Tab-separated table of N, CA and C in Angstrom:
chain	number	residue	atom	x	y	z
W	1	UNK	N	108.503	193.766	118.482
W	1	UNK	CA	109.672	193.583	117.646
W	1	UNK	C	109.628	192.241	116.918
W	2	UNK	N	109.194	191.174	117.680
W	2	UNK	CA	109.084	189.856	117.048
W	2	UNK	C	108.061	189.890	115.915
W	3	UNK	N	107.008	190.656	116.100
W	3	UNK	CA	105.986	190.766	115.070
W	3	UNK	C	106.526	191.378	113.790
W	4	UNK	N	107.338	192.407	113.897
W	4	UNK	CA	107.903	193.072	112.716
W	4	UNK	C	108.836	192.122	111.971
W	5	UNK	N	109.734	191.479	112.696
W	5	UNK	CA	110.668	190.549	112.068
W	5	UNK	C	109.911	189.395	111.426
W	6	UNK	N	108.949	188.851	112.161
W	6	UNK	CA	108.153	187.745	111.637
W	6	UNK	C	107.380	188.135	110.387
W	7	UNK	N	106.807	189.346	110.388
W	7	UNK	CA	106.055	189.797	109.213
W	7	UNK	C	106.955	189.897	107.991
W	8	UNK	N	108.141	190.448	108.164
W	8	UNK	CA	109.053	190.609	107.032
W	8	UNK	C	109.485	189.255	106.459
W	9	UNK	N	109.853	188.330	107.337
W	9	UNK	CA	110.286	187.009	106.875
W	9	UNK	C	109.136	186.269	106.208
W	10	UNK	N	107.971	186.299	106.832
W	10	UNK	CA	106.833	185.573	106.277
W	10	UNK	C	106.321	186.203	104.987
W	11	UNK	N	106.392	187.508	104.874
W	11	UNK	CA	105.962	188.144	103.628
W	11	UNK	C	106.863	187.714	102.469
W	12	UNK	N	108.164	187.609	102.715
W	12	UNK	CA	109.077	187.146	101.670
W	12	UNK	C	108.743	185.711	101.279
W	13	UNK	N	108.474	184.869	102.258
W	13	UNK	CA	108.103	183.485	101.981
W	13	UNK	C	106.776	183.412	101.248
W	14	UNK	N	105.824	184.257	101.642
W	14	UNK	CA	104.510	184.256	101.002
W	14	UNK	C	104.622	184.652	99.538
W	15	UNK	N	105.405	185.678	99.249
W	15	UNK	CA	105.551	186.124	97.862
W	15	UNK	C	106.107	184.994	97.007
W	16	UNK	N	107.123	184.294	97.505
W	16	UNK	CA	107.692	183.188	96.744
W	16	UNK	C	106.680	182.073	96.538
W	17	UNK	N	106.012	181.665	97.619
W	17	UNK	CA	105.094	180.534	97.501
W	17	UNK	C	103.855	180.895	96.697
W	18	UNK	N	103.353	182.102	96.827
W	18	UNK	CA	102.129	182.485	96.120
W	18	UNK	C	102.382	182.721	94.638
W	19	UNK	N	103.484	183.380	94.332
W	19	UNK	CA	103.753	183.710	92.940
W	19	UNK	C	104.236	182.518	92.136
W	20	UNK	N	105.062	181.685	92.737
W	20	UNK	CA	105.722	180.674	91.933
W	20	UNK	C	105.144	179.273	92.058
W	21	UNK	N	104.858	178.801	93.251
W	21	UNK	CA	104.440	177.401	93.405
W	21	UNK	C	103.180	177.066	92.617
W	22	UNK	N	102.053	177.779	92.807
W	22	UNK	CA	100.865	177.392	92.052
W	22	UNK	C	100.888	177.823	90.594
W	23	UNK	N	101.802	178.689	90.223
W	23	UNK	CA	101.835	179.209	88.862
W	23	UNK	C	102.978	178.633	88.023
W	24	UNK	N	103.589	177.571	88.507
W	24	UNK	CA	104.595	176.882	87.709
W	24	UNK	C	105.982	177.479	87.747
W	25	UNK	N	106.291	178.344	88.697
W	25	UNK	CA	107.628	178.928	88.783
W	25	UNK	C	108.593	178.020	89.515
W	26	UNK	N	109.815	178.446	89.616
W	26	UNK	CA	110.830	177.681	90.330
W	26	UNK	C	111.404	176.554	89.486
W	27	UNK	N	112.119	175.647	90.159
W	27	UNK	CA	112.753	174.514	89.482
W	27	UNK	C	112.044	173.221	89.856
W	28	UNK	N	111.757	172.416	88.864
W	28	UNK	CA	111.166	171.114	89.131
W	28	UNK	C	112.269	170.105	89.401
W	29	UNK	N	111.898	169.058	90.126
W	29	UNK	CA	112.876	168.032	90.448
W	29	UNK	C	112.246	166.882	91.198
W	30	UNK	N	113.094	166.122	91.850
W	30	UNK	CA	112.676	164.934	92.588
W	30	UNK	C	112.923	165.146	94.073
W	31	UNK	N	111.937	164.765	94.866
W	31	UNK	CA	112.035	164.859	96.322
W	31	UNK	C	112.020	163.442	96.877
W	32	UNK	N	113.027	163.086	97.657
W	32	UNK	CA	113.101	161.762	98.273
W	32	UNK	C	112.781	161.900	99.750
W	33	UNK	N	111.755	161.190	100.197
W	33	UNK	CA	111.343	161.231	101.601
W	33	UNK	C	112.419	160.583	102.461
W	34	UNK	N	112.840	161.293	103.531
W	34	UNK	CA	113.880	160.746	104.398
W	34	UNK	C	113.440	160.634	105.853
W	35	UNK	N	112.611	161.559	106.331
W	35	UNK	CA	112.267	161.568	107.757
W	35	UNK	C	110.807	161.953	107.962
W	36	UNK	N	110.081	161.110	108.685
W	36	UNK	CA	108.674	161.346	108.981
W	36	UNK	C	108.551	162.433	110.056
W	37	UNK	N	107.672	163.386	109.844
W	37	UNK	CA	107.497	164.513	110.768
W	37	UNK	C	106.306	164.321	111.705
W	38	UNK	N	105.261	163.644	111.264
W	38	UNK	CA	104.053	163.446	112.055
W	38	UNK	C	102.829	163.786	111.228
W	39	UNK	N	101.659	163.475	111.773
W	39	UNK	CA	100.404	163.707	111.054
W	39	UNK	C	99.551	164.734	111.786
W	40	UNK	N	98.653	165.389	111.033
W	40	UNK	CA	97.760	166.366	111.651
W	40	UNK	C	96.624	165.649	112.391
W	41	UNK	N	95.722	166.403	112.979
W	41	UNK	CA	94.682	165.857	113.854
W	41	UNK	C	93.484	165.272	113.121
W	42	UNK	N	93.403	165.441	111.822
W	42	UNK	CA	92.259	164.951	111.068
W	42	UNK	C	92.337	163.444	110.857
W	43	UNK	N	91.198	162.836	110.643
W	43	UNK	CA	91.142	161.405	110.361
W	43	UNK	C	91.248	161.193	108.850
W	44	UNK	N	91.786	160.030	108.424
W	44	UNK	CA	91.853	159.756	106.986
W	44	UNK	C	90.462	159.833	106.367
W	45	UNK	N	90.299	160.284	105.137
W	45	UNK	CA	91.321	160.575	104.139
W	45	UNK	C	91.814	162.016	104.168
W	46	UNK	N	91.273	162.881	105.044
W	46	UNK	CA	91.718	164.281	105.092
W	46	UNK	C	93.077	164.440	105.766
W	47	UNK	N	93.471	163.441	106.550
W	47	UNK	CA	94.709	163.529	107.316
W	47	UNK	C	95.922	163.674	106.407
W	48	UNK	N	96.805	164.568	106.764
W	48	UNK	CA	98.054	164.774	106.033
W	48	UNK	C	99.220	164.585	106.996
W	49	UNK	N	100.266	163.977	106.480
W	49	UNK	CA	101.448	163.713	107.289
W	49	UNK	C	102.628	164.497	106.736
W	50	UNK	N	103.444	165.023	107.624
W	50	UNK	CA	104.583	165.834	107.218
W	50	UNK	C	105.832	164.999	106.996
W	51	UNK	N	106.653	165.469	106.072
W	51	UNK	CA	107.891	164.774	105.735
W	51	UNK	C	109.031	165.761	105.498
W	52	UNK	N	110.214	165.316	105.836
W	52	UNK	CA	111.444	165.981	105.435
W	52	UNK	C	112.099	165.111	104.380
W	53	UNK	N	112.914	165.735	103.553
W	53	UNK	CA	113.593	164.951	102.537
W	53	UNK	C	114.616	165.770	101.785
W	54	UNK	N	115.111	165.183	100.718
W	54	UNK	CA	116.157	165.798	99.909
W	54	UNK	C	115.622	166.092	98.516
W	55	UNK	N	115.937	167.282	98.004
W	55	UNK	CA	115.483	167.722	96.685
W	55	UNK	C	116.665	167.785	95.731
W	56	UNK	N	116.456	167.281	94.526
W	56	UNK	CA	117.447	167.413	93.445
W	56	UNK	C	116.698	167.896	92.219
W	57	UNK	N	117.133	169.025	91.648
W	57	UNK	CA	116.473	169.562	90.456
W	57	UNK	C	116.713	168.647	89.261
W	58	UNK	N	115.859	168.779	88.263
W	58	UNK	CA	115.966	167.933	87.069
W	58	UNK	C	117.314	168.052	86.384
W	59	UNK	N	117.893	169.253	86.380
W	59	UNK	CA	119.188	169.440	85.729
W	59	UNK	C	120.371	169.180	86.661
W	60	UNK	N	120.083	168.861	87.931
W	60	UNK	CA	121.136	168.553	88.897
W	60	UNK	C	121.838	169.768	89.467
W	61	UNK	N	121.425	170.973	89.071
W	61	UNK	CA	122.096	172.193	89.525
W	61	UNK	C	121.733	172.555	90.964
W	62	UNK	N	120.543	172.177	91.410
W	62	UNK	CA	120.105	172.518	92.760
W	62	UNK	C	119.935	171.230	93.567
W	63	UNK	N	120.670	171.147	94.673
W	63	UNK	CA	120.546	170.023	95.593
W	63	UNK	C	120.316	170.620	96.971
W	64	UNK	N	119.176	170.301	97.566
W	64	UNK	CA	118.850	170.842	98.900
W	64	UNK	C	118.494	169.686	99.823
W	65	UNK	N	119.221	169.565	100.919
W	65	UNK	CA	118.993	168.492	101.883
W	65	UNK	C	118.135	168.978	103.040
W	66	UNK	N	117.444	168.034	103.671
W	66	UNK	CA	116.630	168.270	104.878
W	66	UNK	C	115.626	169.403	104.656
W	67	UNK	N	114.833	169.290	103.613
W	67	UNK	CA	113.791	170.264	103.296
W	67	UNK	C	112.446	169.706	103.739
W	68	UNK	N	111.500	170.589	104.047
W	68	UNK	CA	110.165	170.153	104.441
W	68	UNK	C	109.250	170.169	103.221
W	69	UNK	N	108.493	169.102	103.059
W	69	UNK	CA	107.536	169.005	101.961
W	69	UNK	C	106.261	169.731	102.366
W	70	UNK	N	105.875	170.758	101.634
W	70	UNK	CA	104.687	171.541	101.950
W	70	UNK	C	103.450	170.780	101.477
W	71	UNK	N	102.434	170.740	102.333
W	71	UNK	CA	101.193	170.064	101.983
W	71	UNK	C	101.133	168.634	102.467
W	72	UNK	N	102.263	168.021	102.734
W	72	UNK	CA	102.304	166.674	103.268
W	72	UNK	C	101.828	165.614	102.295
W	73	UNK	N	101.836	164.401	102.766
W	73	UNK	CA	101.385	163.248	102.000
W	73	UNK	C	100.349	162.490	102.811
W	74	UNK	N	99.513	161.704	102.147
W	74	UNK	CA	98.586	160.865	102.905
W	74	UNK	C	99.343	159.874	103.784
W	75	UNK	N	98.708	159.448	104.870
W	75	UNK	CA	99.312	158.472	105.771
W	75	UNK	C	99.656	157.213	104.987
W	76	UNK	N	100.770	156.638	105.271
W	76	UNK	CA	101.184	155.429	104.585
W	76	UNK	C	102.414	155.622	103.718
W	77	UNK	N	102.823	156.852	103.477
W	77	UNK	CA	104.049	157.090	102.712
W	77	UNK	C	105.226	156.554	103.521
W	78	UNK	N	106.284	156.182	102.839
W	78	UNK	CA	107.431	155.597	103.524
W	78	UNK	C	108.724	156.271	103.085
W	79	UNK	N	109.694	156.244	104.001
W	79	UNK	CA	111.008	156.801	103.691
W	79	UNK	C	111.577	156.092	102.468
W	80	UNK	N	112.232	156.856	101.605
W	80	UNK	CA	112.817	156.321	100.387
W	80	UNK	C	111.953	156.545	99.160
W	81	UNK	N	110.663	156.807	99.342
W	81	UNK	CA	109.787	157.088	98.201
W	81	UNK	C	110.181	158.426	97.591
W	82	UNK	N	109.968	158.566	96.289
W	82	UNK	CA	110.271	159.823	95.606
W	82	UNK	C	109.010	160.360	94.942
W	83	UNK	N	108.966	161.667	94.757
W	83	UNK	CA	107.859	162.298	94.060
W	83	UNK	C	108.346	163.544	93.354
W	84	UNK	N	107.574	163.991	92.389
W	84	UNK	CA	107.890	165.190	91.611
W	84	UNK	C	107.526	166.417	92.432
W	85	UNK	N	108.454	167.361	92.517
W	85	UNK	CA	108.252	168.552	93.331
W	85	UNK	C	108.818	169.782	92.625
W	86	UNK	N	108.666	170.929	93.326
W	86	UNK	CA	109.112	172.218	92.802
W	86	UNK	C	109.794	172.996	93.932
W	87	UNK	N	110.965	173.539	93.632
W	87	UNK	CA	111.692	174.406	94.559
W	87	UNK	C	111.516	175.841	94.076
W	88	UNK	N	110.885	176.693	94.908
W	88	UNK	CA	110.656	178.079	94.502
W	88	UNK	C	111.586	179.056	95.221
W	89	UNK	N	112.509	178.536	96.019
W	89	UNK	CA	113.455	179.393	96.710
W	89	UNK	C	113.066	179.714	98.139
W	90	UNK	N	111.925	179.235	98.608
W	90	UNK	CA	111.544	179.450	100.009
W	90	UNK	C	112.498	178.651	100.891
W	91	UNK	N	113.061	179.281	101.918
W	91	UNK	CA	114.021	178.577	102.767
W	91	UNK	C	113.388	177.364	103.451
W	92	UNK	N	113.942	176.191	103.190
W	92	UNK	CA	113.514	174.976	103.870
W	92	UNK	C	112.233	174.347	103.360
W	93	UNK	N	111.632	174.870	102.293
W	93	UNK	CA	110.341	174.356	101.826
W	93	UNK	C	110.402	173.913	100.376
W	94	UNK	N	109.794	172.759	100.109
W	94	UNK	CA	109.666	172.225	98.758
W	94	UNK	C	108.179	171.960	98.530
W	95	UNK	N	107.676	172.303	97.342
W	95	UNK	CA	106.253	172.194	97.030
W	95	UNK	C	105.991	171.046	96.057
W	96	UNK	N	104.896	170.352	96.266
W	96	UNK	CA	104.490	169.310	95.328
W	96	UNK	C	104.050	169.970	94.019
W	97	UNK	N	104.242	169.283	92.897
W	97	UNK	CA	103.902	169.861	91.595
W	97	UNK	C	102.423	170.196	91.480
W	98	UNK	N	101.561	169.382	92.064
W	98	UNK	CA	100.121	169.612	91.946
W	98	UNK	C	99.555	170.426	93.109
W	99	UNK	N	100.414	171.076	93.893
W	99	UNK	CA	99.974	171.836	95.070
W	99	UNK	C	99.568	173.252	94.668
W	100	UNK	N	98.276	173.540	94.756
W	100	UNK	CA	97.784	174.877	94.411
W	100	UNK	C	97.250	175.617	95.625
W	101	UNK	N	97.281	174.997	96.811
W	101	UNK	CA	96.676	175.601	97.988
W	101	UNK	C	97.677	175.925	99.085
W	102	UNK	N	98.949	175.712	98.886
W	102	UNK	CA	99.935	175.876	99.948
W	102	UNK	C	100.098	177.307	100.405
W	103	UNK	N	99.821	178.275	99.546
W	103	UNK	CA	100.002	179.664	99.954
W	103	UNK	C	99.019	180.051	101.050
W	104	UNK	N	97.926	179.319	101.186
W	104	UNK	CA	96.959	179.601	102.255
W	104	UNK	C	97.558	179.426	103.637
W	105	UNK	N	98.459	178.452	103.797
W	105	UNK	CA	99.120	178.255	105.079
W	105	UNK	C	99.989	179.460	105.416
W	106	UNK	N	100.696	179.975	104.443
W	106	UNK	CA	101.552	181.128	104.676
W	106	UNK	C	100.717	182.350	105.009
W	107	UNK	N	99.575	182.516	104.356
W	107	UNK	CA	98.681	183.639	104.658
W	107	UNK	C	98.232	183.568	106.107
W	108	UNK	N	97.913	182.380	106.600
W	108	UNK	CA	97.514	182.225	108.000
W	108	UNK	C	98.632	182.664	108.935
W	109	UNK	N	99.868	182.262	108.645
W	109	UNK	CA	100.991	182.665	109.483
W	109	UNK	C	101.204	184.169	109.439
W	110	UNK	N	101.092	184.769	108.263
W	110	UNK	CA	101.244	186.220	108.148
W	110	UNK	C	100.178	186.924	108.981
W	111	UNK	N	98.949	186.429	108.955
W	111	UNK	CA	97.872	187.036	109.738
W	111	UNK	C	98.155	186.951	111.236
W	112	UNK	N	98.646	185.822	111.697
W	112	UNK	CA	98.957	185.656	113.125
W	112	UNK	C	100.092	186.585	113.544
W	113	UNK	N	101.148	186.651	112.751
W	113	UNK	CA	102.285	187.505	113.101
W	113	UNK	C	101.895	188.980	113.028
W	114	UNK	N	101.055	189.349	112.077
W	114	UNK	CA	100.575	190.731	111.996
W	114	UNK	C	99.750	191.079	113.227
W	115	UNK	N	98.912	190.151	113.669
W	115	UNK	CA	98.134	190.380	114.895
W	115	UNK	C	99.057	190.549	116.097
W	116	UNK	N	100.138	189.750	116.161
W	116	UNK	CA	101.117	189.908	117.245
W	116	UNK	C	101.732	191.301	117.213
W	117	UNK	N	102.049	191.782	116.025
W	117	UNK	CA	102.629	193.110	115.880
W	117	UNK	C	101.661	194.190	116.364
W	118	UNK	N	100.405	194.111	115.947
W	118	UNK	CA	99.411	195.123	116.329
W	118	UNK	C	99.181	195.100	117.838
W	119	UNK	N	99.045	193.913	118.419
W	119	UNK	CA	98.844	193.813	119.867
W	119	UNK	C	100.072	194.345	120.601
W	120	UNK	N	101.254	193.992	120.142
W	120	UNK	CA	102.476	194.503	120.770
W	120	UNK	C	102.575	196.008	120.695
W	121	UNK	N	102.203	196.560	119.558
W	121	UNK	CA	102.211	198.011	119.401
W	121	UNK	C	101.207	198.664	120.347
W	122	UNK	N	100.028	198.091	120.445
W	122	UNK	CA	98.997	198.641	121.331
W	122	UNK	C	99.421	198.566	122.798
W	123	UNK	N	100.063	197.478	123.181
W	123	UNK	CA	100.494	197.326	124.566
W	123	UNK	C	101.687	198.215	124.913
W	124	UNK	N	102.498	198.550	123.925
W	124	UNK	CA	103.669	199.377	124.211
W	124	UNK	C	103.329	200.867	124.304
W	125	UNK	N	102.237	201.299	123.708
W	125	UNK	CA	101.850	202.712	123.702
W	125	UNK	C	100.354	202.896	123.977
W	126	UNK	N	99.837	202.422	125.103
W	126	UNK	CA	98.385	202.512	125.322
W	126	UNK	C	97.888	203.954	125.430
W	127	UNK	N	98.647	204.843	126.052
W	127	UNK	CA	98.223	206.240	126.194
W	127	UNK	C	98.139	206.949	124.855
W	128	UNK	N	99.096	206.724	124.016
W	128	UNK	CA	99.127	207.356	122.697
W	128	UNK	C	97.959	206.867	121.829
W	129	UNK	N	97.654	205.591	121.917
W	129	UNK	CA	96.545	205.038	121.122
W	129	UNK	C	95.214	205.594	121.609
W	130	UNK	N	95.040	205.687	122.950
W	130	UNK	CA	93.791	206.266	123.480
W	130	UNK	C	93.636	207.721	123.033
W	131	UNK	N	94.725	208.490	123.068
W	131	UNK	CA	94.665	209.890	122.637
W	131	UNK	C	94.318	209.975	121.152
W	132	UNK	N	94.878	209.105	120.340
W	132	UNK	CA	94.582	209.103	118.912
W	132	UNK	C	93.110	208.758	118.677
W	133	UNK	N	92.594	207.767	119.411
W	133	UNK	CA	91.184	207.397	119.266
W	133	UNK	C	90.261	208.539	119.692
W	134	UNK	N	90.606	209.253	120.796
W	134	UNK	CA	89.795	210.381	121.249
W	134	UNK	C	89.802	211.502	120.209
W	135	UNK	N	90.960	211.768	119.639
W	135	UNK	CA	91.030	212.839	118.644
W	135	UNK	C	90.221	212.491	117.397
W	136	UNK	N	90.160	211.235	117.032
W	136	UNK	CA	89.369	210.809	115.868
W	136	UNK	C	87.873	210.923	116.151
W	137	UNK	N	87.460	210.620	117.378
W	137	UNK	CA	86.035	210.658	117.698
W	137	UNK	C	85.527	212.097	117.945
W	138	UNK	N	86.444	213.006	118.261
W	138	UNK	CA	86.014	214.389	118.521
W	138	UNK	C	85.978	215.264	117.283
W	139	UNK	N	86.429	214.747	116.145
W	139	UNK	CA	86.403	215.511	114.897
W	139	UNK	C	84.982	215.631	114.381
W	140	UNK	N	84.616	216.808	113.841
W	140	UNK	CA	83.284	216.940	113.247
W	140	UNK	C	83.200	216.143	111.959
W	141	UNK	N	82.024	215.620	111.679
W	141	UNK	CA	81.816	214.777	110.503
W	141	UNK	C	81.711	215.562	109.227
């Protein structure tokens, strides 16, 4: 059940991030760093650090607080710094203007949740799956 719900939510997020973020969709604006999230396991210069912050669109119509910056920033960024970003409507996520690879992270999550769904389905109906596999192997070619 968790796999189905996760797949649906992540697919909606993937469609937004894949279609709009790298292709110039959504609203552009300013993102102000407010809270440091931590850094990944890589050593500089590959290391990326996560941030939360506040987004304000260029026209002032969209204001979103406590959003996560997708893709992170290099180590050394500080609270209060601002950068140009894009809001594509993904809940809780803001994309950097030059970010063309962020949809890959969502694809990874979709793959993991889909695997959870398939494993859960297999574990909930092992007899039915074995019978289906036997019927497929006994068919003439």
